[in-house]
mmCIF file of C-alpha atoms in Angstrom:
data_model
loop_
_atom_site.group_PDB
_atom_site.id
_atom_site.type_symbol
_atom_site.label_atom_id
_atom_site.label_comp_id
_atom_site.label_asym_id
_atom_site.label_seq_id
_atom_site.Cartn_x
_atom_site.Cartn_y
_atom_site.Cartn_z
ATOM 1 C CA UNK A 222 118.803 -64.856 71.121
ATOM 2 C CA UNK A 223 116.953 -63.006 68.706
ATOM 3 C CA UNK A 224 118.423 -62.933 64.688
ATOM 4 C CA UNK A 225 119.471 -59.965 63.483
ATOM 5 C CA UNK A 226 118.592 -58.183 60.419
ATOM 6 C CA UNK A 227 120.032 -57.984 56.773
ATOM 7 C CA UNK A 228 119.613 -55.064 54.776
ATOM 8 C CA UNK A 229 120.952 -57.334 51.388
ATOM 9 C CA UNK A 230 122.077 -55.053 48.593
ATOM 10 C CA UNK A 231 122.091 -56.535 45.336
ATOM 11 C CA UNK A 232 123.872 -54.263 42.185
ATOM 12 C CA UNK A 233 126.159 -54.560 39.602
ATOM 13 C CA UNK A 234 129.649 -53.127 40.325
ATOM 14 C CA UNK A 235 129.699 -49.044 40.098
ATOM 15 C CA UNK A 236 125.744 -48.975 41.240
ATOM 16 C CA UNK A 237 126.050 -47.636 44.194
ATOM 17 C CA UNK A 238 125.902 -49.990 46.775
ATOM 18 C CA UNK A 239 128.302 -48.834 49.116
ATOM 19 C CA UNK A 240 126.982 -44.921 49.066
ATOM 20 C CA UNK A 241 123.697 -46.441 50.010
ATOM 21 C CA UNK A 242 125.435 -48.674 52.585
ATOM 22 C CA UNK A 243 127.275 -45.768 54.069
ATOM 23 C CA UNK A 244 124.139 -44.105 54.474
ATOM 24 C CA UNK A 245 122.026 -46.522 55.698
ATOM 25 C CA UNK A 246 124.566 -46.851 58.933
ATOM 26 C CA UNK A 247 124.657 -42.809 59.525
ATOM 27 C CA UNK A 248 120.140 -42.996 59.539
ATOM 28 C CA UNK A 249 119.840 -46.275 60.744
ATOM 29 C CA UNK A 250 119.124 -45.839 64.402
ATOM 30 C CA UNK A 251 117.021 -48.101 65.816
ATOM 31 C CA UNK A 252 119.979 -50.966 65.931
ATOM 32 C CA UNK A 253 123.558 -51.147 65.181
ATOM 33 C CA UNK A 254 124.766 -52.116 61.729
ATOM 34 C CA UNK A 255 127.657 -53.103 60.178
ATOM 35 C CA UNK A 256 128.737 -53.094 57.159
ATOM 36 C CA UNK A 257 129.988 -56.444 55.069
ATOM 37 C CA UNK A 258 130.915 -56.154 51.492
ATOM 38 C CA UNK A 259 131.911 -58.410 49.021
ATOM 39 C CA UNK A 260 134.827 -56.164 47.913
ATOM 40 C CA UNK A 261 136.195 -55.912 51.539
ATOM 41 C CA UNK A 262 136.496 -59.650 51.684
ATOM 42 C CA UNK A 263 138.523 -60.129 48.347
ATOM 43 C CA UNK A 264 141.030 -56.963 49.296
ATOM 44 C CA UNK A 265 141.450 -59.501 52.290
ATOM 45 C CA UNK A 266 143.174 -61.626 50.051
ATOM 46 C CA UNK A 267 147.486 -62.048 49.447
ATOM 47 C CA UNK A 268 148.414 -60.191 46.819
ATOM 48 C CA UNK A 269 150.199 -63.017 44.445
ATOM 49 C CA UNK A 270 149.756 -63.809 40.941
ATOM 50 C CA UNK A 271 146.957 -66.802 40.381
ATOM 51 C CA UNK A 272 146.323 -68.641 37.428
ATOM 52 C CA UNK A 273 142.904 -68.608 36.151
ATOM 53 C CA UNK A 274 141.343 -72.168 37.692
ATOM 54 C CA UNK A 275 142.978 -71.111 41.010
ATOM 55 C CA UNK A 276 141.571 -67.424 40.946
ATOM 56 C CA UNK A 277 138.044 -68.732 40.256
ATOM 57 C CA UNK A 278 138.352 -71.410 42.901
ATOM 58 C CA UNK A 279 139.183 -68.495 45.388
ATOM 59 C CA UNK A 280 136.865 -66.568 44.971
ATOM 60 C CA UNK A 281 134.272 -69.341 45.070
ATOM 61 C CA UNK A 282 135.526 -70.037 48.249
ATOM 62 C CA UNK A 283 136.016 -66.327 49.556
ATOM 63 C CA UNK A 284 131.990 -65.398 48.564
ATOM 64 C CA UNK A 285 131.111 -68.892 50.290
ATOM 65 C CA UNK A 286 132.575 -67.812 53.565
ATOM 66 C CA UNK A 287 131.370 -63.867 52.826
ATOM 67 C CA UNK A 288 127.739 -65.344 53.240
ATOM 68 C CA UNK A 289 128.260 -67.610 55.890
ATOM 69 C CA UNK A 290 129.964 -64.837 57.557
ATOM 70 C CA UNK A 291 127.104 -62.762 57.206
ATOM 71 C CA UNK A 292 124.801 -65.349 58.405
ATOM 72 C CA UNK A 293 127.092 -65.813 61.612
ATOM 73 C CA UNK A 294 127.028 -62.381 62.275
ATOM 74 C CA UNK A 295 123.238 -61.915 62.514
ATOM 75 C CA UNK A 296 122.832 -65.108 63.882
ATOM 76 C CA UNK A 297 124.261 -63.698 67.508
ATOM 77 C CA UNK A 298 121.777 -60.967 66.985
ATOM 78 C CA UNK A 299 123.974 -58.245 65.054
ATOM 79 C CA UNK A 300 122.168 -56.063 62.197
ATOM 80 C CA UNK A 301 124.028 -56.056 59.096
ATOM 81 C CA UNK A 302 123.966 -53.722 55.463
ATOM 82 C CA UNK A 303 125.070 -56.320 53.242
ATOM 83 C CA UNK A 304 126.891 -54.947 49.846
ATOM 84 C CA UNK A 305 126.843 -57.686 46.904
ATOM 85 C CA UNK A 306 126.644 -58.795 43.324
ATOM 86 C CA UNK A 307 124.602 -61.754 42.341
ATOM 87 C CA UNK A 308 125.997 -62.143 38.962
ATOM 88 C CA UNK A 309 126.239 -66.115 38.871
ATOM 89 C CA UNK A 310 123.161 -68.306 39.985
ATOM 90 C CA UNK A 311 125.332 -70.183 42.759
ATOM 91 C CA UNK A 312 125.569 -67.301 44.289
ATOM 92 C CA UNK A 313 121.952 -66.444 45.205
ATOM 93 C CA UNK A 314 121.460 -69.942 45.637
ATOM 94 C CA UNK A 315 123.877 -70.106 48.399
ATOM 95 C CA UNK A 316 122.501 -67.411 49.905
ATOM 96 C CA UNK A 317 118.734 -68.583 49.932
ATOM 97 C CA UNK A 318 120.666 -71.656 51.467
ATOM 98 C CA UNK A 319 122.268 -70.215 54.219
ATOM 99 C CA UNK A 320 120.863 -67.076 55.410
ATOM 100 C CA UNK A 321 117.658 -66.807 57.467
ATOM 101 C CA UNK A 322 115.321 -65.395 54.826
ATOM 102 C CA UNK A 323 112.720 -64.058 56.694
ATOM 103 C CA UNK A 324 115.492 -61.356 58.191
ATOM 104 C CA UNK A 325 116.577 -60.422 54.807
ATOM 105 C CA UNK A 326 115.309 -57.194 52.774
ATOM 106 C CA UNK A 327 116.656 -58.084 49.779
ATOM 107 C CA UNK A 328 116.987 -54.521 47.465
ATOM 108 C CA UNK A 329 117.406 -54.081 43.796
ATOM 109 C CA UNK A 330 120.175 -51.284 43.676
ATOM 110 C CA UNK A 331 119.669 -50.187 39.709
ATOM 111 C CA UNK A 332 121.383 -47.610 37.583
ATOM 112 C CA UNK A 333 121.225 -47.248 33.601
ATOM 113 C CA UNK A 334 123.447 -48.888 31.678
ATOM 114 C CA UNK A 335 125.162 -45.978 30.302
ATOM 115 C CA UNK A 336 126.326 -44.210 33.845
ATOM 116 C CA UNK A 337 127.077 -47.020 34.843
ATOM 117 C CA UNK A 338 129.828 -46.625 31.773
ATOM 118 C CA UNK A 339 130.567 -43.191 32.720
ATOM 119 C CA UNK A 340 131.152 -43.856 36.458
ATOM 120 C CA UNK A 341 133.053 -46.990 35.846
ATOM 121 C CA UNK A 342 135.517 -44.493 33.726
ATOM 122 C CA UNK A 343 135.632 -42.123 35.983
ATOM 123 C CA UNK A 344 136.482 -44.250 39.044
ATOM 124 C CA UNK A 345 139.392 -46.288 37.258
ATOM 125 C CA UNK A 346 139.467 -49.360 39.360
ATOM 126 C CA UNK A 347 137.609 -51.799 38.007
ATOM 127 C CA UNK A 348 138.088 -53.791 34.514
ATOM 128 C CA UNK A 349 136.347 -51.781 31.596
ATOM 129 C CA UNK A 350 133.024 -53.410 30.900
ATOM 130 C CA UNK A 351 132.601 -55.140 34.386
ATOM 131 C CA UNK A 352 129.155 -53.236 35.430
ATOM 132 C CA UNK A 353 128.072 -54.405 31.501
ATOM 133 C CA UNK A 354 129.071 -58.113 31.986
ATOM 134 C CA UNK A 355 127.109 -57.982 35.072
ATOM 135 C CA UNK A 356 124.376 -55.705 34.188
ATOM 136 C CA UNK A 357 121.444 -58.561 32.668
ATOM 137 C CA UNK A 358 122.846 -61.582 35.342
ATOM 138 C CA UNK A 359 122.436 -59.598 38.419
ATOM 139 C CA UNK A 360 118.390 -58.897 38.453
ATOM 140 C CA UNK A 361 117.868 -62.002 36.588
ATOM 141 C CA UNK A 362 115.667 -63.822 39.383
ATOM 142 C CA UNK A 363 113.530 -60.352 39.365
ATOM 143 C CA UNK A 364 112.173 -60.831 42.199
ATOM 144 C CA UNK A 365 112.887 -57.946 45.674
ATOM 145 C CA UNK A 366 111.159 -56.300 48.186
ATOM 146 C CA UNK A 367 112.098 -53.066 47.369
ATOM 147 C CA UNK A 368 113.934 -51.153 44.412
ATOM 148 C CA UNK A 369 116.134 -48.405 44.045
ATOM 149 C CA UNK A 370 117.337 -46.414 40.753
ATOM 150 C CA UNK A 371 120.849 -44.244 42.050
ATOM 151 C CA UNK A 372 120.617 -42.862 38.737
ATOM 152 C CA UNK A 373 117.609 -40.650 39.769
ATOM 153 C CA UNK A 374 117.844 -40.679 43.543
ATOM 154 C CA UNK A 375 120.689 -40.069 45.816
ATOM 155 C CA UNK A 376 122.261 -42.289 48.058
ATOM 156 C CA UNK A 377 121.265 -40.440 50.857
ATOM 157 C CA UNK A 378 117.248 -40.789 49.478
ATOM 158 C CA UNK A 379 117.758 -44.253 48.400
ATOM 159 C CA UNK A 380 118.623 -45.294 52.114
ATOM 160 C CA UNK A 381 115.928 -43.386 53.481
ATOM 161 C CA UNK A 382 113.131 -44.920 51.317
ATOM 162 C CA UNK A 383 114.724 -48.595 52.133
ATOM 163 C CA UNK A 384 114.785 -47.713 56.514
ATOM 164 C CA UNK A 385 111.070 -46.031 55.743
ATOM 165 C CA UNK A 386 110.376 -49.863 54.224
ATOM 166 C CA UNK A 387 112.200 -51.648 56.393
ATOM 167 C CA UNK A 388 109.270 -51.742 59.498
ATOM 168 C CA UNK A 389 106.726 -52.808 56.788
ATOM 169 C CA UNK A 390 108.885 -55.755 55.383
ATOM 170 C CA UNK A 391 106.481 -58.131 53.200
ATOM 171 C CA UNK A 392 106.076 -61.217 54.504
ATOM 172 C CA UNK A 393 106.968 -64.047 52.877
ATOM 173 C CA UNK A 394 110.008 -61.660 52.362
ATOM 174 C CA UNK A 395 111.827 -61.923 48.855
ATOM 175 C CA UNK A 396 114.402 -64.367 49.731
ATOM 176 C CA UNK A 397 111.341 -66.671 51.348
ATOM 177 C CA UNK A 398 109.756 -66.571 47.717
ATOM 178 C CA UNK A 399 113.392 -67.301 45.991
ATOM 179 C CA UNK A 400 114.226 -70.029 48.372
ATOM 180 C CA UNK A 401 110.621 -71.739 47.590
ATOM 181 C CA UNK A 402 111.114 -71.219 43.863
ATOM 182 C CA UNK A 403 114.689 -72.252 43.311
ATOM 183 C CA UNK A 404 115.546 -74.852 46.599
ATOM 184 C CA UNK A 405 111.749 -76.288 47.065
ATOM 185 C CA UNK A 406 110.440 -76.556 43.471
ATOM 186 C CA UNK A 407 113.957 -77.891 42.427
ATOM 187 C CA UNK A 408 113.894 -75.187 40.106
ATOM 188 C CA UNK A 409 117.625 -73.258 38.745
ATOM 189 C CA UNK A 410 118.285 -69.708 38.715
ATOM 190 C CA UNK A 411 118.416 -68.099 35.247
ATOM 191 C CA UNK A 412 121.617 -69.247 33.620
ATOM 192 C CA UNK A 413 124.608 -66.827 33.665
ATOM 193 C CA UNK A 414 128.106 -66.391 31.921
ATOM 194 C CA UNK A 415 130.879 -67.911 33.817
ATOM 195 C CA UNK A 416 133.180 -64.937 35.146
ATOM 196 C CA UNK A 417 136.186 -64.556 36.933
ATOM 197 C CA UNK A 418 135.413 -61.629 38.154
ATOM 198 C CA UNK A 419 132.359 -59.618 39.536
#
C-alpha cells in the first residue's frame, strides 16, 4: 500500500493555516485530502476545569496522538493537509519521529507580527498575545521546503503556489534534513518557553 501524502502546515496561531488548508482541499485534485488540525483535536476534549500540571499533561498527550493520528492516516494511503504549531521543540521532534518524512512538505505559513495582533483582536478567541508567545519558537529550526507570507498573499494564492510545488518536492524533503539534524546527530531543537497553551 502506497503512503500517503502530508501537506504539514507549520504557523503561529491567527496565521492562516486553516484558510490555506481550506483551500488546498477545494484545488487539490489529483488525490483526496483531509483535513487534521491541531485545534480540532483539543475542541475534542470534556469541557471541565483542569489544574495547570493536568492541562499541560493533556495536551501533551492530545498533540502525541494528533501526530500519530496523522501518521496512521497516511499510512493506509490517505492524503492529508495537516494544520499545526510547532511552538515547543518536543513537538517537531515527535513529529520527525513518527511521521514518514519523505511524504511530508513541510510549509512555513508566516505573517508579520503586527497583523497577527490585529487579527488576533479581531477574531476574539484566542488569549491576547498567543500568536506573540509563539511568534520566534515556531520557525526556530528554519528549515522548510516551501514558504508562505498570508500577509501579502491570499489564502487562495498561498495554496496554489504550495500544489504548484508539491510535484517538484526536494528530495531529501525538509523533515528528512530535520530528522538527520536533530534525531541522527543527537542534536536538540532550539530551546523554547514552556507554555500551556499554543
Amino acid at each position: 500500500m502506497t503512503s500517503g501524502r502530508i501537506i504539514f502546515l507549520n504557523g503561529t496561531s491567527s496565521s492562516g493555516k486553516s484558510s490555506i488548508a481550506r483551500e488546498l482541499l477545494d484545488i487539490l485534485n489529483d488525490g483526496v485530502f483531509f483535513h487534521l488540525a491541531v485545534d480540532s483535536f483539543n475542541a475534542m476534549r470534556s469541557k471541565r476545569e483542569l489544574g495547570a500540571e493536568e492541562l499541560d499533561a493533556t495536551l501533551r498527550r492530545t498533540r502525541m496522538g494528533f501526530h500519530r493520528s496523522i501518521a496512521a492516516m497516511a499510512e493506509v494511503g490517505n492524503d492529508i493537509v495537516v494544520d499545526h504549531v510547532l511552538s515547543e521543540p518536543w513537538r517537531l521532534l515527535d513529529c520527525l519521529t513518527v511521521l514518514p518524512t519523505e511524504d511530508v512538505l513541510f510549509v512555513g505559513v508566516h505573517c508579520p507580527l503586527d497583523e497577527l495582533a490585529r487579527r488576533e483582536l479581531a477574531r476574539g478567541d484566542r488569549p491576547p498575545g498567543l500568536a506573540a508567545h509563539q511568534y520566534d519558537l515556531v520557525h526556530a529550526h528554519a528549515d522548510y521546503d516551501v514558504e508562505c507570507d498570508t500577509s501579502t498573499a491570499s489564502p487562495r494564492e498561498c495554496a496554489q503556489r504550495i500544489k504548484e510545488f508539491l510535484p517538484h518536492r526536494p528530495s531529501p524533503a525538509a523533515f528528512t534534513r530535520l530528522r538527520r539534524r536533530y534525531l541522527t546527530d543527537s542534536q536538540e531543537p532550539p530551546p523554547a518557553k514552556h507554555s500551556l497553551f499554543g
